[in-house]
Tab-separated table of C-alpha atoms in Angstrom:
chain	number	residue	atom	x	y	z
D	28	MET	CA	0.000	0.000	0.000
D	29	GLY	CA	1.324	3.414	-0.945
D	30	ASN	CA	1.877	6.372	1.324
D	31	GLN	CA	-1.310	8.046	2.501
D	32	LEU	CA	-1.778	11.790	2.043
D	33	PRO	CA	-3.641	14.312	4.228
D	34	ASN	CA	-6.061	15.258	1.432
D	35	GLN	CA	-7.224	11.686	0.810
D	36	SER	CA	-10.636	10.542	2.021
D	37	TYR	CA	-11.639	7.625	4.182
D	38	GLN	CA	-14.693	5.887	5.575
D	39	VAL	CA	-15.062	4.127	8.921
D	40	PHE	CA	-17.167	1.092	9.708
D	41	LYS	CA	-17.769	-0.859	12.916
D	42	SER	CA	-20.234	-3.689	13.133
D	43	ARG	CA	-21.576	-2.635	16.539
D	44	PRO	CA	-21.093	0.186	19.055
D	45	LEU	CA	-18.113	0.004	21.377
D	46	SER	CA	-19.257	-1.896	24.470
D	47	THR	CA	-18.504	-0.861	28.042
D	48	GLU	CA	-16.245	-3.884	28.464
D	49	GLY	CA	-14.522	-3.073	25.179
D	50	LYS	CA	-13.888	0.478	26.290
D	51	ASP	CA	-12.423	-0.734	29.595
D	52	ALA	CA	-10.160	-3.183	27.768
D	53	LEU	CA	-9.082	-0.434	25.359
D	54	ILE	CA	-8.139	2.030	28.108
D	55	PHE	CA	-6.636	-0.306	30.716
D	56	LEU	CA	-5.210	-3.193	28.668
D	57	TYR	CA	-4.614	-2.045	25.108
D	58	GLN	CA	-3.393	1.497	25.794
D	59	PRO	CA	0.001	0.460	27.247
D	60	ILE	CA	0.584	-1.563	24.062
D	61	ILE	CA	-0.799	0.771	21.371
D	62	GLU	CA	0.330	3.901	23.290
D	63	SER	CA	-1.493	7.219	23.472
D	64	ASP	CA	-1.479	7.903	19.704
D	65	GLY	CA	-2.997	4.500	19.018
D	66	LEU	CA	-5.746	5.090	21.583
D	67	ALA	CA	-6.430	8.567	20.178
D	68	LEU	CA	-6.695	7.183	16.643
D	69	TYR	CA	-9.088	4.408	17.661
D	70	LEU	CA	-11.367	6.781	19.577
D	71	SER	CA	-11.261	9.355	16.754
D	72	LEU	CA	-12.254	6.727	14.204
D	73	ALA	CA	-14.997	5.476	16.541
D	74	ALA	CA	-16.315	9.039	16.809
D	75	ASP	CA	-16.256	9.390	13.008
D	76	HIS	CA	-18.247	6.166	12.689
D	77	GLN	CA	-20.769	7.309	15.292
D	78	SER	CA	-21.263	10.683	13.583
D	79	GLY	CA	-21.663	8.873	10.249
D	80	THR	CA	-24.460	6.684	11.620
D	81	ILE	CA	-26.249	9.729	13.076
D	82	ALA	CA	-25.823	12.087	10.105
D	83	ALA	CA	-28.205	11.718	7.202
D	84	ASP	CA	-25.571	12.036	4.464
D	85	ALA	CA	-22.835	9.920	6.145
D	86	ALA	CA	-20.174	11.856	4.185
D	87	GLU	CA	-16.627	10.633	3.739
D	88	HIS	CA	-13.930	12.047	5.987
D	89	VAL	CA	-10.557	13.549	5.070
D	90	ILE	CA	-7.334	12.353	6.715
D	91	LEU	CA	-6.328	15.965	7.438
D	92	ASP	CA	-9.312	16.311	9.803
D	93	LEU	CA	-8.154	13.169	11.583
D	94	LEU	CA	-4.636	14.596	11.968
D	95	ASN	CA	-6.058	17.798	13.434
D	96	ALA	CA	-8.262	15.872	15.866
D	97	MET	CA	-5.259	13.841	17.065
D	98	ASN	CA	-2.879	16.843	16.888
D	99	VAL	CA	-0.221	14.761	15.115
D	100	GLY	CA	1.581	14.667	11.775
D	101	MET	CA	1.436	11.983	9.098
D	102	GLN	CA	4.362	10.000	10.506
D	103	ARG	CA	2.811	9.609	13.958
D	104	PHE	CA	-0.564	8.871	12.351
D	105	MET	CA	0.912	6.059	10.255
D	106	GLN	CA	2.759	4.625	13.254
D	107	ALA	CA	-0.435	4.659	15.337
D	108	LYS	CA	-2.386	3.014	12.517
D	109	GLU	CA	0.198	0.254	12.221
D	110	LYS	CA	-0.014	-0.403	15.971
D	111	LEU	CA	-3.802	-0.777	15.764
D	112	GLU	CA	-3.533	-3.046	12.729
D	113	GLY	CA	-0.809	-5.174	14.292
D	114	ILE	CA	-2.821	-5.958	17.404
D	115	GLY	CA	-6.063	-6.642	15.544
D	116	LEU	CA	-8.020	-3.470	16.375
D	117	LEU	CA	-8.108	-2.123	12.820
D	118	ARG	CA	-8.295	-3.494	9.295
D	119	SER	CA	-7.420	-1.151	6.425
D	120	PHE	CA	-8.461	-1.274	2.778
D	121	GLU	CA	-7.818	1.068	-0.137
D	122	LYS	CA	-9.623	1.775	-3.404
D	123	THR	CA	-8.292	3.655	-6.429
D	124	ASP	CA	-10.676	5.489	-8.757
D	125	PRO	CA	-9.419	7.150	-11.978
D	126	GLN	CA	-11.391	10.299	-11.191
D	127	GLN	CA	-11.648	10.384	-7.399
D	128	GLY	CA	-8.149	9.073	-6.685
D	129	THR	CA	-7.318	6.793	-3.760
D	130	SER	CA	-9.643	6.466	-0.775
D	131	TYR	CA	-9.564	4.217	2.275
D	132	LEU	CA	-11.929	2.100	4.315
D	133	TYR	CA	-11.126	1.477	7.979
D	134	LEU	CA	-12.885	-1.415	9.739
D	135	LEU	CA	-12.712	-0.933	13.490
D	136	GLN	CA	-12.635	-4.172	15.476
D	137	GLU	CA	-14.097	-4.644	18.937
D	138	PRO	CA	-11.381	-4.967	21.592
D	139	VAL	CA	-11.040	-8.412	23.120
D	140	HIS	CA	-13.075	-8.751	26.310
D	141	PRO	CA	-10.836	-8.449	29.410
D	142	LEU	CA	-11.580	-12.059	30.403
D	143	ASP	CA	-10.542	-13.300	26.960
D	144	PHE	CA	-7.556	-10.918	26.950
D	145	PHE	CA	-6.002	-12.503	30.031
D	146	GLN	CA	-6.781	-16.022	28.790
D	147	ASP	CA	-4.704	-15.349	25.664
D	148	GLU	CA	-0.997	-15.743	26.435
D	149	LEU	CA	0.118	-13.451	23.610
D	150	TYR	CA	-2.012	-10.530	24.731
D	151	SER	CA	-1.008	-11.093	28.350
D	152	TYR	CA	2.665	-11.284	27.432
D	153	LEU	CA	2.485	-8.047	25.423
D	154	LEU	CA	0.888	-6.264	28.371
D	155	LEU	CA	3.351	-7.723	30.897
D	156	ASN	CA	6.253	-6.674	28.704
D	157	ARG	CA	4.997	-3.093	28.550
D	158	VAL	CA	3.832	-2.396	32.106
D	159	GLY	CA	6.046	-4.659	34.246
D	160	GLU	CA	5.067	-7.287	36.798
D	161	ARG	CA	3.757	-4.944	39.541
D	162	LYS	CA	1.297	-3.088	37.286
D	163	PHE	CA	0.391	-6.303	35.487
D	164	GLU	CA	-0.661	-7.939	38.754
D	165	GLN	CA	-2.785	-4.866	39.575
D	166	LEU	CA	-4.592	-5.170	36.247
D	167	VAL	CA	-5.116	-8.895	36.775
D	168	SER	CA	-6.719	-8.162	40.144
D	169	LEU	CA	-8.901	-5.434	38.591
D	170	PHE	CA	-10.432	-7.707	35.953
D	171	GLN	CA	-10.211	-11.092	37.646
D	172	PRO	CA	-13.705	-12.637	38.011
D	173	GLN	CA	-15.030	-12.642	41.555
D	174	ARG	CA	-16.082	-16.036	42.870
D	175	ALA	CA	-18.786	-16.496	45.473
D	176	SER	CA	-18.055	-18.619	48.505
D	177	LEU	CA	-20.308	-21.707	48.276
D	178	THR	CA	-19.162	-23.268	51.508
D	179	SER	CA	-22.064	-25.049	53.295
D	180	PHE	CA	-24.439	-24.332	50.382
D	181	GLN	CA	-26.085	-27.010	48.244
D	182	GLU	CA	-27.127	-26.188	44.673
D	183	THR	CA	-30.837	-26.394	43.898
D	184	THR	CA	-30.857	-24.757	40.461
D	185	THR	CA	-33.603	-25.935	38.095
D	186	SER	CA	-32.237	-27.396	34.860
D	187	PHE	CA	-33.133	-26.095	31.407
D	188	THR	CA	-34.995	-29.274	30.513
D	189	GLN	CA	-37.082	-29.068	33.671
D	190	ALA	CA	-37.982	-25.451	33.074
D	191	TYR	CA	-38.566	-25.400	29.312
D	192	GLY	CA	-38.377	-28.860	27.867
D	193	LEU	CA	-37.209	-29.437	24.284
D	194	ASP	CA	-38.957	-31.053	21.340
D	195	PRO	CA	-36.116	-32.672	19.325
D	196	LYS	CA	-38.204	-32.885	16.124
D	197	ARG	CA	-39.196	-29.199	16.153
D	198	PHE	CA	-35.628	-28.219	16.991
D	199	ALA	CA	-34.253	-30.246	14.059
D	200	ALA	CA	-36.797	-28.655	11.696
D	201	SER	CA	-35.607	-25.162	12.703
D	202	GLU	CA	-31.895	-25.964	12.660
D	203	SER	CA	-31.121	-24.556	9.188
D	204	LYS	CA	-32.829	-21.257	10.000
D	205	LEU	CA	-31.044	-21.017	13.334
D	206	GLN	CA	-27.683	-21.650	11.686
D	207	SER	CA	-28.261	-18.855	9.150
D	208	VAL	CA	-29.098	-16.479	11.983
D	209	GLN	CA	-25.968	-17.578	13.838
D	210	GLN	CA	-23.816	-16.809	10.798
D	211	ALA	CA	-25.426	-13.383	10.418
D	212	PHE	CA	-24.350	-12.470	13.938
D	213	GLN	CA	-20.737	-13.586	13.528
D	214	GLU	CA	-18.289	-10.684	13.390
D	215	ASP	CA	-15.374	-10.622	10.979
D	216	GLN	CA	-12.981	-10.374	13.903
D	217	GLN	CA	-9.292	-10.892	13.155
D	218	PRO	CA	-7.296	-12.526	15.963
D	219	LEU	CA	-3.835	-11.343	16.877
D	220	ALA	CA	-1.609	-12.974	14.267
D	221	LEU	CA	2.146	-13.029	13.810
D	222	GLU	CA	4.025	-13.718	10.614
D	223	GLU	CA	4.630	-17.476	10.619
D	224	ALA	CA	7.350	-17.252	7.961
D	225	ALA	CA	9.468	-14.952	10.142
D	226	ILE	CA	11.136	-18.069	11.596
D	227	ASP	CA	12.677	-20.935	9.624
D	228	TRP	CA	10.763	-23.697	11.403
D	229	ASP	CA	12.418	-26.591	9.531
D	230	PHE	CA	15.837	-25.397	10.615
D	231	LEU	CA	14.670	-24.688	14.177
D	232	LEU	CA	13.029	-28.113	14.616
D	233	TYR	CA	16.049	-29.925	13.154
D	234	GLU	CA	18.458	-28.145	15.496
D	235	ALA	CA	16.100	-28.527	18.451
D	236	GLN	CA	16.209	-32.312	18.125
D	237	ARG	CA	20.003	-32.194	18.070
D	238	ARG	CA	19.837	-30.338	21.383
D	239	TYR	CA	17.451	-32.911	22.904
D	240	ILE	CA	14.447	-30.565	22.713
D	241	ARG	CA	11.447	-32.741	21.813
D	242	SER	CA	9.303	-31.729	18.843
D	243	GLU	CA	6.201	-32.121	21.037
D	244	ASN	CA	7.151	-28.828	22.698
D	245	PHE	CA	6.301	-26.905	19.543
D	246	THR	CA	2.557	-26.646	19.867
D	247	PRO	CA	0.801	-23.810	18.004
D	248	ALA	CA	0.684	-21.790	21.239
D	249	PHE	CA	4.414	-22.256	21.918
D	250	LYS	CA	5.301	-21.384	18.313
D	251	GLN	CA	3.302	-18.191	18.719
D	252	LYS	CA	5.358	-17.402	21.805
D	253	LEU	CA	8.593	-17.879	19.880
D	254	LEU	CA	7.280	-15.639	17.106
D	255	MET	CA	6.479	-13.036	19.742
D	256	TYR	CA	10.017	-13.225	21.166
D	257	HIS	CA	11.368	-12.807	17.643
D	258	ALA	CA	9.075	-9.865	16.866
D	259	LEU	CA	9.651	-8.045	20.159
D	260	TYR	CA	13.367	-8.583	20.690
D	261	GLY	CA	14.703	-9.576	17.286
D	262	TYR	CA	15.985	-12.935	18.542
D	263	ASP	CA	16.988	-15.133	15.597
D	264	VAL	CA	16.654	-18.917	15.427
D	265	LEU	CA	20.044	-19.580	17.022
D	266	GLU	CA	19.347	-17.266	19.963
D	267	LEU	CA	15.949	-18.876	20.536
D	268	LEU	CA	17.546	-22.319	20.449
D	269	ASP	CA	20.196	-21.265	22.964
D	270	LEU	CA	17.511	-19.910	25.302
D	271	MET	CA	15.434	-23.082	25.018
D	272	ALA	CA	18.477	-25.321	25.532
D	273	ASP	CA	19.171	-23.555	28.831
D	274	HIS	CA	15.680	-24.397	30.108
D	275	VAL	CA	14.977	-27.911	28.818
D	276	SER	CA	14.776	-31.016	30.984
D	277	LEU	CA	17.507	-33.476	30.016
D	278	THR	CA	15.309	-36.388	31.126
D	279	THR	CA	12.009	-35.470	29.414
D	280	GLY	CA	13.129	-33.027	26.721
D	281	GLU	CA	10.384	-30.626	27.826
D	282	VAL	CA	11.005	-26.871	27.801
D	283	ASP	CA	10.087	-24.986	30.972
D	284	GLN	CA	8.136	-22.233	29.251
D	285	LYS	CA	7.733	-20.091	32.353
D	286	ARG	CA	11.468	-20.017	33.023
D	287	LEU	CA	12.108	-19.470	29.316
D	288	GLU	CA	9.839	-16.412	29.359
D	289	GLN	CA	11.682	-15.008	32.366
D	290	ALA	CA	15.035	-15.619	30.660
D	291	VAL	CA	13.840	-13.887	27.486
D	292	ILE	CA	12.850	-10.765	29.408
D	293	ARG	CA	16.034	-10.860	31.474
D	294	LYS	CA	18.209	-11.211	28.366
D	295	SER	CA	16.451	-8.305	26.657
D	296	ARG	CA	17.122	-6.070	29.651
D	297	GLN	CA	20.783	-7.091	29.742
D	298	THR	CA	21.098	-6.399	26.005
D	299	PHE	CA	19.512	-2.995	26.470
D	300	SER	CA	21.791	-2.138	29.373
D	301	LYS	CA	24.848	-3.217	27.412
D	302	THR	CA	23.764	-1.097	24.436
D	303	THR	CA	23.157	1.897	26.642
D	304	ARG	CA	26.600	1.629	28.182
D	305	SER	CA	28.259	1.252	24.807
D	306	GLU	CA	26.914	4.660	23.821
D	307	ASP	CA	28.773	6.309	26.676
D	308	PRO	CA	32.110	8.028	25.991
D	309	GLU	CA	34.953	5.610	25.410
D	310	THR	CA	36.624	4.260	28.483
D	311	GLU	CA	40.336	4.637	28.986
D	312	SER	CA	40.988	0.991	28.078
D	313	GLN	CA	38.983	1.312	24.848
D	314	LEU	CA	40.913	4.424	23.943
D	315	ARG	CA	44.224	2.661	24.593
D	316	ARG	CA	43.182	-0.217	22.361
D	317	PHE	CA	42.121	2.190	19.611
D	318	ASN	CA	45.492	3.922	19.732
D	319	THR	CA	47.315	0.575	19.720
D	320	LEU	CA	45.447	-0.561	16.612
D	321	LYS	CA	46.211	2.761	14.926
D	322	GLN	CA	49.912	2.387	15.721
D	323	ASN	CA	49.847	-1.125	14.214
D	324	GLY	CA	48.709	0.266	10.886
D	325	PHE	CA	44.945	-0.263	11.062
D	326	SER	CA	42.784	2.462	9.511
D	327	ASP	CA	39.701	3.964	11.157
D	328	ASN	CA	37.489	1.748	8.962
D	329	ASP	CA	39.519	-1.303	9.985
D	330	ILE	CA	39.041	-0.485	13.655
D	331	LEU	CA	35.291	0.004	13.217
D	332	LEU	CA	35.088	-3.343	11.424
D	333	ILE	CA	37.030	-4.996	14.251
D	334	GLN	CA	34.686	-3.498	16.856
D	335	GLU	CA	31.519	-4.530	14.995
D	336	SER	CA	32.926	-8.010	14.406
D	337	GLU	CA	33.561	-8.443	18.125
D	338	HIS	CA	30.168	-7.170	19.278
D	339	THR	CA	27.838	-8.754	16.699
D	340	ALA	CA	26.818	-12.393	16.299
D	341	PRO	CA	27.548	-13.907	12.848
D	342	ILE	CA	23.920	-14.269	11.717
D	343	PRO	CA	22.943	-10.613	12.438
D	344	PHE	CA	26.301	-9.521	10.970
D	345	LEU	CA	25.634	-11.422	7.738
D	346	LYS	CA	22.065	-10.135	7.661
D	347	ALA	CA	23.267	-6.538	8.068
D	348	ILE	CA	25.666	-6.835	5.115
D	349	LYS	CA	22.914	-8.353	2.991
D	350	VAL	CA	20.538	-5.516	3.866
D	351	GLU	CA	23.095	-2.879	2.893
D	352	LYS	CA	23.716	-4.704	-0.404
D	353	ASN	CA	19.951	-4.718	-1.095
D	354	SER	CA	20.019	-8.506	-0.919
D	355	PHE	CA	18.803	-11.198	1.471
D	356	MET	CA	20.235	-14.047	3.517
D	357	THR	CA	19.560	-17.432	1.932
D	358	ASP	CA	18.764	-20.611	3.859
D	359	SER	CA	22.015	-22.223	2.703
D	360	GLU	CA	24.012	-19.230	3.989
D	361	GLN	CA	22.318	-19.454	7.377
D	362	TRP	CA	23.120	-23.159	7.590
D	363	LEU	CA	26.704	-22.451	6.522
D	364	ILE	CA	27.230	-19.848	9.255
D	365	LYS	CA	25.531	-22.100	11.793
D	366	SER	CA	27.908	-24.920	10.838
D	367	LEU	CA	30.971	-22.674	11.149
D	368	VAL	CA	29.921	-21.434	14.577
D	369	GLU	CA	29.337	-24.975	15.861
D	370	ARG	CA	32.153	-26.915	14.180
D	371	SER	CA	35.070	-24.585	13.545
D	372	PRO	CA	37.387	-23.320	16.317
D	373	LEU	CA	37.218	-19.813	14.842
D	374	PRO	CA	35.706	-17.186	17.163
D	375	ASN	CA	32.683	-15.230	15.973
D	376	SER	CA	34.742	-12.099	15.294
D	377	VAL	CA	36.971	-13.998	12.833
D	378	ILE	CA	33.946	-15.568	11.135
D	379	ASN	CA	32.517	-12.066	10.717
D	380	VAL	CA	35.737	-10.820	9.075
D	381	LEU	CA	35.599	-13.830	6.769
D	382	VAL	CA	32.014	-12.962	5.794
D	383	HIS	CA	32.997	-9.315	5.255
D	384	TYR	CA	35.946	-10.355	3.090
D	385	ALA	CA	33.816	-12.594	0.870
D	386	LEU	CA	30.809	-10.287	0.462
D	387	VAL	CA	32.235	-6.762	0.714
D	388	VAL	CA	35.916	-6.877	-0.271
D	389	GLN	CA	35.496	-9.457	-3.031
D	390	ASN	CA	31.909	-8.323	-3.722
D	391	ASN	CA	30.475	-11.832	-4.050
D	392	ALA	CA	26.692	-11.905	-4.204
D	393	ALA	CA	26.431	-14.892	-1.849
D	394	LEU	CA	28.552	-17.155	0.338
D	395	ASN	CA	29.732	-20.300	-1.449
D	396	GLY	CA	29.919	-23.253	0.926
D	397	SER	CA	33.082	-24.945	-0.333
D	398	TYR	CA	34.843	-21.587	-0.759
D	399	ILE	CA	34.059	-20.408	2.772
D	400	ASN	CA	34.825	-23.784	4.357
D	401	ASN	CA	38.197	-23.856	2.584
D	402	ILE	CA	39.149	-20.472	4.012
D	403	ALA	CA	37.870	-21.408	7.469
D	404	ALA	CA	39.936	-24.623	7.458
D	405	GLN	CA	43.090	-22.681	6.476
D	406	TRP	CA	42.515	-20.078	9.186
D	407	SER	CA	41.829	-22.770	11.770
D	408	GLU	CA	45.167	-24.461	10.990
D	409	LEU	CA	46.923	-21.091	11.298
D	410	LYS	CA	45.183	-20.510	14.661
D	411	ILE	CA	43.851	-17.089	13.661
D	412	GLY	CA	42.042	-16.036	16.813
D	413	THR	CA	41.221	-12.323	16.525
D	414	ALA	CA	39.580	-10.010	14.021
D	415	GLU	CA	42.760	-7.956	13.627
D	416	ASP	CA	44.800	-11.114	12.941
D	417	ALA	CA	42.297	-12.104	10.253
D	418	ILE	CA	42.450	-8.680	8.565
D	419	LYS	CA	46.253	-8.692	8.692
D	420	HIS	CA	46.459	-12.223	7.294
D	421	VAL	CA	44.168	-11.431	4.349
D	422	ARG	CA	46.218	-8.374	3.438
D	423	ASN	CA	49.516	-10.248	3.620
D	424	LEU	CA	48.233	-13.017	1.380
D	425	VAL	CA	46.821	-10.629	-1.196
D	426	LYS	CA	49.994	-8.554	-1.160
D	427	THR	CA	52.165	-11.660	-1.618
D	428	ALA	CA	49.957	-12.887	-4.437
D	429	LYS	CA	50.255	-9.546	-6.243
D	430	GLU	CA	54.047	-9.459	-5.930
D	431	LYS	CA	54.528	-13.019	-7.160
D	432	ARG	CA	52.279	-12.488	-10.157
D	433	THR	CA	54.159	-9.379	-11.307
D	434	ARG	CA	57.759	-10.337	-10.409
D	435	PRO	CA	58.750	-14.030	-10.473
D	436	GLN	CA	61.839	-14.866	-8.435
D	437	THR	CA	64.940	-16.373	-10.123
D	438	ASN	CA	68.200	-17.938	-9.012
D	439	GLY	CA	70.598	-17.541	-11.911
D	440	ASN	CA	68.861	-19.140	-14.884
D	441	ARG	CA	66.589	-21.275	-12.753
D	442	ILE	CA	63.141	-20.040	-11.689
D	443	ILE	CA	62.428	-20.862	-8.095
D	444	ARG	CA	59.131	-22.676	-7.670
D	445	GLN	CA	56.672	-20.237	-6.191
D	446	GLU	CA	54.696	-21.217	-3.138
D	447	LYS	CA	51.156	-21.958	-4.181
D	448	LEU	CA	48.647	-19.885	-2.299
D	449	PRO	CA	45.232	-21.200	-1.272
D	450	ALA	CA	42.694	-20.996	-4.089
D	451	TRP	CA	40.585	-18.468	-2.246
D	452	ALA	CA	43.531	-16.071	-1.912
D	453	GLU	CA	44.248	-16.128	-5.634
D	454	SER	CA	41.257	-13.866	-6.286
D	455	PRO	CA	42.911	-10.455	-6.064
D	456	VAL	CA	41.233	-7.569	-4.331
D	457	GLU	CA	41.949	-5.187	-7.188
D	458	GLU	CA	39.851	-7.320	-9.546
D	459	ALA	CA	36.732	-6.966	-7.438
D	460	THR	CA	34.070	-4.693	-8.838
D	461	LEU	CA	33.941	-2.634	-5.645
D	462	THR	CA	36.017	0.530	-5.625
D	463	PRO	CA	37.722	1.523	-2.343
D	464	GLU	CA	35.221	4.389	-2.037
D	465	ARG	CA	32.269	2.039	-2.513
D	466	GLN	CA	33.735	-0.421	-0.004
D	467	ALA	CA	34.184	2.367	2.550
D	468	GLU	CA	30.616	3.514	1.939
D	469	LEU	CA	29.276	-0.012	2.407
D	470	ASP	CA	31.297	-0.420	5.609
D	471	ARG	CA	29.895	2.839	6.938
D	472	LYS	CA	26.322	1.793	6.133
D	473	LEU	CA	26.926	-1.559	7.780
D	474	GLN	CA	28.128	0.122	10.975
D	475	ASN	CA	25.166	2.518	10.962
D	476	TYR	CA	22.800	-0.404	10.469
D	477	LEU	CA	24.277	-2.419	13.328
D	478	HIS	CA	24.217	0.585	15.644
D	479	LYS	CA	20.582	1.195	14.769
D	480	LYS	CA	19.681	-2.446	15.455
D	481	ALA	CA	21.440	-2.259	18.820
D	482	GLY	CA	19.514	0.908	19.646
D	483	ASP	CA	16.199	-0.742	18.665
D	484	LYS	CA	16.829	-3.555	21.098
C-alpha cells in the first residue's frame, strides 16, 4: 500500500457500538501496548463512525481532519495506525478510482473482552512486557472474576430441561434457519496474528532435536510465543535455540516455558543495558586499544570493522551486510554460518571478518559453501584467533599474491618454484568490482545499520 496523504478521504465502519467492556479493555489493557497515539486514533475513528451513523448524508472524511483531531503529523498517524492493525483493532483497505483518486476504508474491530484478553498468552505477554510485573498484577486483580463462597451451600438450580423442555423434532426442523441467523451475527474479527514465515521452522526443529528438545514442545501456542520473542526482541533462530536449551529437561526433553519467558525478558534487559553503556564516551581501556590498533597500521574503517565483528553475532552480521547490499540471507548461507559457529574453532569475530571479506571486499553476491569452508579450514590451521589477525592475514596473502604475479623470483637461470597460495587467496582484491570508495561507503552503512539495530533492542 502506498503512502497516505492528508487530502485523501476515508470511511469508517464498525459492526456494533463500542461496548462498556470493550472500552475498559481499550483504556486499561490495550493502551500500554498501542500507546497514546494509538488510543487517540481508535477513539477518533470510533467518533467518526458514530457521527456517520447519526448524520443523514454519512459523508466521507478527510485524513487531514483526523490529523487535526489527534494533533499529530502523518508519521505519527501512520505509526499509530500500524499499531492498531498489528494488534487486531483495525483493518485497512484502499480503493483507487481514476477520477476520485485513492480512498480508504477502515474497519474498526471490537477490543477483546478483558476475560478473553487474560486467557490469551500473547495478549497477556504483550501487556506484561509493557507495564512490568507490579502493574500487570494490579490489572489482573482489577479484571479477575469474583467467585462467590459456596461453603455449606447445596445447589438447587432448576435445569433447562425441567424449566422449558425441548422437542427434538421441532428443533431439528428449525436448525437450518437457526444456523443462518448464527452466521449473520458472527463478526469478521481478526485474531492477533504473527508472521509465521518470520522463523525458519524446519531449521529450528532440526536443530532442536540435536539439542534434545522434543518436537512435542512446539505446539501452536508455543510457536506463537517464539514468534512473539522474535518480533519483540529480534531474537533469531540460534538465539531462541540457545535460550530453550538452557531451560529444557535433560530427562524429558520438555522446555520450561515459564522459566524461558523469564530468561527472554532478562536477556532483553541485559542487552539494552549493554547497548546503553556502549553509547557512553569511550573508556580509557577502549581508547588505549584504539590507539594501539592505529599504531599497528589499522585504519579507522579497519578499527570500526574490528569493533563490529567483536560485538555482533555472525547471523545478524551477515544479515546486516545483505541488507546494505539490497540482498537477502539465503537458507544455505544461514546453515553455513551455523555450521561454522558450531564446528570450527574460529571465534565469531573472525567468522565475521571472513564474511565481510567474501561479500564486501570481493563483492560476491552470496557465500559459497566450499569456498568459505576452505578459508575457514586454512585459518583454523593457522590458529587465527582475533579479528585484527584475520584482517592482517588477508592483506599479507593478497599482497604476496600480487608481488609473485608481477615479479617471479629467479636464481641464476633457474626459476624458483613459487609457493602456491590457497585458491581463495588467488582472487585479487583489485579485480573486485567494488572501488575503495564504494567499499568504505558499504562499511559505513553496515556500521550505521548495526548501531541502529542495537539501539532498537
